[in-house]
PDB file of C-alpha atoms in Angstrom:
ATOM      1  CA  MET O   1       0.542  34.502 -21.052  1.00 63.00           C
ATOM      2  CA  ARG O   2      -2.704  33.230 -19.817  1.00 63.00           C
ATOM      3  CA  LYS O   3      -1.937  29.657 -20.735  1.00 61.00           C
ATOM      4  CA  PHE O   4       1.369  29.940 -18.936  1.00 55.00           C
ATOM      5  CA  PHE O   5      -0.377  30.954 -15.555  1.00 51.00           C
ATOM      6  CA  ALA O   6      -3.216  28.231 -16.148  1.00 52.00           C
ATOM      7  CA  ALA O   7      -0.444  25.579 -16.575  1.00 50.00           C
ATOM      8  CA  LEU O   8       1.367  26.906 -13.599  1.00 45.00           C
ATOM      9  CA  ALA O   9      -1.846  26.765 -11.392  1.00 49.00           C
ATOM     10  CA  ILE O  10      -2.544  23.255 -12.619  1.00 56.00           C
ATOM     11  CA  LEU O  11       1.054  22.225 -11.780  1.00 46.00           C
ATOM     12  CA  ALA O  12       0.632  23.693  -8.291  1.00 48.00           C
ATOM     13  CA  ILE O  13      -2.593  22.116  -7.584  1.00 56.00           C
ATOM     14  CA  SER O  14      -1.215  18.770  -8.866  1.00 48.00           C
ATOM     15  CA  THR O  15       1.737  18.924  -6.555  1.00 46.00           C
ATOM     16  CA  PHE O  16      -0.283  19.889  -3.578  1.00 46.00           C
ATOM     17  CA  ALA O  17      -2.819  16.904  -4.226  1.00 42.00           C
ATOM     18  CA  THR O  18       0.037  14.633  -4.704  1.00 40.00           C
ATOM     19  CA  GLN O  19       1.620  15.579  -1.296  1.00 43.00           C
ATOM     20  CA  ALA O  20      -1.756  15.420   0.412  1.00 43.00           C
ATOM     21  CA  GLN O  21      -2.305  11.916  -0.847  1.00 45.00           C
ATOM     22  CA  ALA O  22       1.136  10.793   0.073  1.00 47.00           C
ATOM     23  CA  GLN O  23       0.220  11.951   3.748  1.00 56.00           C
ATOM     24  CA  PHE O  24      -2.780   9.762   3.842  1.00 66.00           C
ATOM     25  CA  ARG O  25      -2.500   6.443   5.602  1.00 75.00           C
ATOM     26  CA  ALA O  26      -4.833   3.553   5.450  1.00 72.00           C
ATOM     27  CA  SER O  27      -5.618   3.634   9.153  1.00 77.00           C
ATOM     28  CA  ASP O  28      -6.849   7.313   8.845  1.00 83.00           C
ATOM     29  CA  VAL O  29     -10.230   5.941   7.555  1.00 82.00           C
ATOM     30  CA  CYS O  30     -10.618   3.975  10.888  1.00 86.00           C
ATOM     31  CA  LYS O  31      -9.864   7.063  12.963  1.00 83.00           C
ATOM     32  CA  MET O  32     -13.176   8.628  11.765  1.00 87.00           C
ATOM     33  CA  LYS O  33     -15.081   5.988  13.486  1.00 85.00           C
ATOM     34  CA  ARG O  34     -17.343   7.084  16.243  1.00 90.00           C
ATOM     35  CA  SER O  35     -16.167   4.857  19.110  1.00 91.00           C
ATOM     36  CA  GLN O  36     -13.027   3.175  20.124  1.00 90.00           C
ATOM     37  CA  TYR O  37     -14.562  -0.138  19.586  1.00 93.00           C
ATOM     38  CA  GLU O  38     -15.452   0.594  15.870  1.00 91.00           C
ATOM     39  CA  ARG O  39     -11.971   1.961  15.361  1.00 88.00           C
ATOM     40  CA  ASP O  40     -10.442  -1.093  16.739  1.00 88.00           C
ATOM     41  CA  GLN O  41     -12.761  -3.358  14.473  1.00 92.00           C
ATOM     42  CA  CYS O  42     -11.901  -1.226  11.481  1.00 90.00           C
ATOM     43  CA  LEU O  43      -8.281  -1.620  12.028  1.00 88.00           C
ATOM     44  CA  GLU O  44      -8.470  -5.384  12.540  1.00 91.00           C
ATOM     45  CA  TYR O  45     -10.580  -5.941   9.520  1.00 91.00           C
ATOM     46  CA  GLY O  46      -8.382  -3.596   7.435  1.00 89.00           C
ATOM     47  CA  LEU O  47      -5.328  -5.445   8.577  1.00 90.00           C
ATOM     48  CA  ARG O  48      -6.683  -9.010   7.813  1.00 93.00           C
ATOM     49  CA  GLY O  49      -7.847  -7.930   4.318  1.00 92.00           C
ATOM     50  CA  SER O  50      -4.505  -6.058   3.610  1.00 92.00           C
ATOM     51  CA  MET O  51      -2.513  -9.036   4.609  1.00 93.00           C
ATOM     52  CA  LEU O  52      -4.784 -11.434   2.258  1.00 95.00           C
ATOM     53  CA  ARG O  53      -3.981  -9.084  -0.476  1.00 95.00           C
ATOM     54  CA  VAL O  54      -0.163  -8.955   0.346  1.00 94.00           C
ATOM     55  CA  LYS O  55      -0.175 -12.734   0.186  1.00 95.00           C
ATOM     56  CA  GLY O  56      -2.450 -13.181  -2.752  1.00 96.00           C
ATOM     57  CA  ASN O  57      -0.817 -10.599  -4.866  1.00 95.00           C
ATOM     58  CA  THR O  58       2.709 -11.727  -3.967  1.00 95.00           C
ATOM     59  CA  GLN O  59       1.537 -15.202  -5.082  1.00 96.00           C
ATOM     60  CA  ARG O  60       0.174 -13.984  -8.330  1.00 95.00           C
ATOM     61  CA  LEU O  61       3.525 -12.380  -9.127  1.00 95.00           C
ATOM     62  CA  LEU O  62       5.367 -15.414  -8.290  1.00 95.00           C
ATOM     63  CA  ASP O  63       3.212 -17.708 -10.348  1.00 95.00           C
ATOM     64  CA  SER O  64       3.046 -15.564 -13.357  1.00 95.00           C
ATOM     65  CA  ASN O  65       5.019 -16.404 -16.409  1.00 95.00           C
ATOM     66  CA  ARG O  66       5.196 -12.752 -17.356  1.00 95.00           C
ATOM     67  CA  VAL O  67       7.454 -11.913 -14.454  1.00 95.00           C
ATOM     68  CA  PRO O  68      11.174 -12.821 -14.974  1.00 95.00           C
ATOM     69  CA  GLU O  69      12.967 -14.973 -12.592  1.00 95.00           C
ATOM     70  CA  LEU O  70      15.196 -12.306 -11.464  1.00 96.00           C
ATOM     71  CA  GLU O  71      12.257 -10.040 -10.734  1.00 95.00           C
ATOM     72  CA  LYS O  72      10.611 -12.877  -8.634  1.00 95.00           C
ATOM     73  CA  GLU O  73      13.899 -13.131  -6.545  1.00 96.00           C
ATOM     74  CA  ASN O  74      13.932  -9.505  -5.893  1.00 95.00           C
ATOM     75  CA  ILE O  75      10.192  -9.744  -4.827  1.00 95.00           C
ATOM     76  CA  LEU O  76      11.040 -12.512  -2.380  1.00 94.00           C
ATOM     77  CA  LYS O  77      14.132 -10.571  -0.935  1.00 95.00           C
ATOM     78  CA  SER O  78      12.054  -7.404  -0.478  1.00 94.00           C
ATOM     79  CA  HIS O  79       9.233  -9.248   0.974  1.00 92.00           C
ATOM     80  CA  LYS O  80      11.494 -10.990   3.418  1.00 93.00           C
ATOM     81  CA  LYS O  81      12.966  -7.588   4.423  1.00 94.00           C
ATOM     82  CA  TRP O  82       9.494  -6.044   4.757  1.00 93.00           C
ATOM     83  CA  GLY O  83       8.442  -8.936   6.940  1.00 91.00           C
ATOM     84  CA  GLY O  84      11.170  -8.267   9.320  1.00 91.00           C
ATOM     85  CA  GLN O  85      10.373  -4.695   9.524  1.00 91.00           C
ATOM     86  CA  PHE O  86       6.673  -5.379   9.843  1.00 88.00           C
ATOM     87  CA  GLU O  87       7.384  -7.480  13.070  1.00 87.00           C
ATOM     88  CA  ARG O  88      10.217  -5.216  14.459  1.00 91.00           C
ATOM     89  CA  ASN O  89       8.814  -1.974  13.840  1.00 89.00           C
ATOM     90  CA  CYS O  90       4.979  -2.328  14.725  1.00 87.00           C
ATOM     91  CA  SER O  91       3.265  -3.153  18.070  1.00 88.00           C
ATOM     92  CA  ASP O  92      -0.176  -2.365  17.248  1.00 89.00           C
ATOM     93  CA  ASN O  93      -2.887  -3.081  14.323  1.00 88.00           C
ATOM     94  CA  GLU O  94      -2.723   0.599  13.199  1.00 89.00           C
ATOM     95  CA  CYS O  95       1.042   0.270  12.273  1.00 90.00           C
ATOM     96  CA  HIS O  96       0.542  -3.169  10.801  1.00 91.00           C
ATOM     97  CA  TYR O  97      -2.339  -1.961   8.760  1.00 89.00           C
ATOM     98  CA  ASP O  98      -0.393   0.967   7.282  1.00 91.00           C
ATOM     99  CA  MET O  99       2.670  -1.191   6.441  1.00 92.00           C
ATOM    100  CA  ALA O 100       0.635  -3.877   4.957  1.00 93.00           C
ATOM    101  CA  SER O 101      -1.333  -1.190   2.785  1.00 92.00           C
ATOM    102  CA  ALA O 102       2.150   0.340   1.723  1.00 93.00           C
ATOM    103  CA  ARG O 103       3.331  -3.148   0.834  1.00 94.00           C
ATOM    104  CA  ASN O 104       0.383  -3.729  -1.312  1.00 94.00           C
ATOM    105  CA  SER O 105       1.066  -0.445  -3.200  1.00 94.00           C
ATOM    106  CA  GLU O 106       4.358  -1.597  -3.915  1.00 94.00           C
ATOM    107  CA  ILE O 107       3.328  -4.935  -5.136  1.00 95.00           C
ATOM    108  CA  GLU O 108       0.749  -3.550  -7.321  1.00 95.00           C
ATOM    109  CA  LYS O 109       3.150  -1.157  -8.945  1.00 95.00           C
ATOM    110  CA  ILE O 110       5.254  -4.284  -9.950  1.00 94.00           C
ATOM    111  CA  MET O 111       2.066  -5.972 -11.065  1.00 94.00           C
ATOM    112  CA  ALA O 112       1.144  -3.101 -13.292  1.00 95.00           C
ATOM    113  CA  LYS O 113       4.695  -3.283 -14.830  1.00 94.00           C
ATOM    114  CA  TYR O 114       4.149  -6.827 -15.806  1.00 94.00           C
ATOM    115  CA  ASN O 115       0.456  -6.491 -16.649  1.00 95.00           C
ATOM    116  CA  VAL O 116      -0.759  -9.061 -13.786  1.00 93.00           C
ATOM    117  CA  ALA O 117      -4.169  -8.459 -12.322  1.00 92.00           C
ATOM    118  CA  PRO O 118      -4.264  -7.647  -8.692  1.00 91.00           C
ATOM    119  CA  MET O 119      -6.765  -9.122  -6.241  1.00 85.00           C
TER     120      MET O 119
END
């Protein structure tokens, strides 16, 4: 019976941790800066780095011979769709940074699937 309760507690903690992590956005780190200038700089640098990773990781997938052609086509389609949302839905660096970070997470999952090393 103890093992059952221990397993139940671990499951509850894992569920809570997963949900808490899902609520975290990349720009939240920048919100902890002391001044508005530091927050703005953090967002700008974070966005630049995320965009470079999006570009580099996407190119690595497209260049890899491990990724099937159909998957490459799907990557390009989803990237085009994401690019439209990126421009249409965001008007500030915070939104752009969060969207770029989310796109990197998507790309890195595909990279892991095909054993392609991310940037």
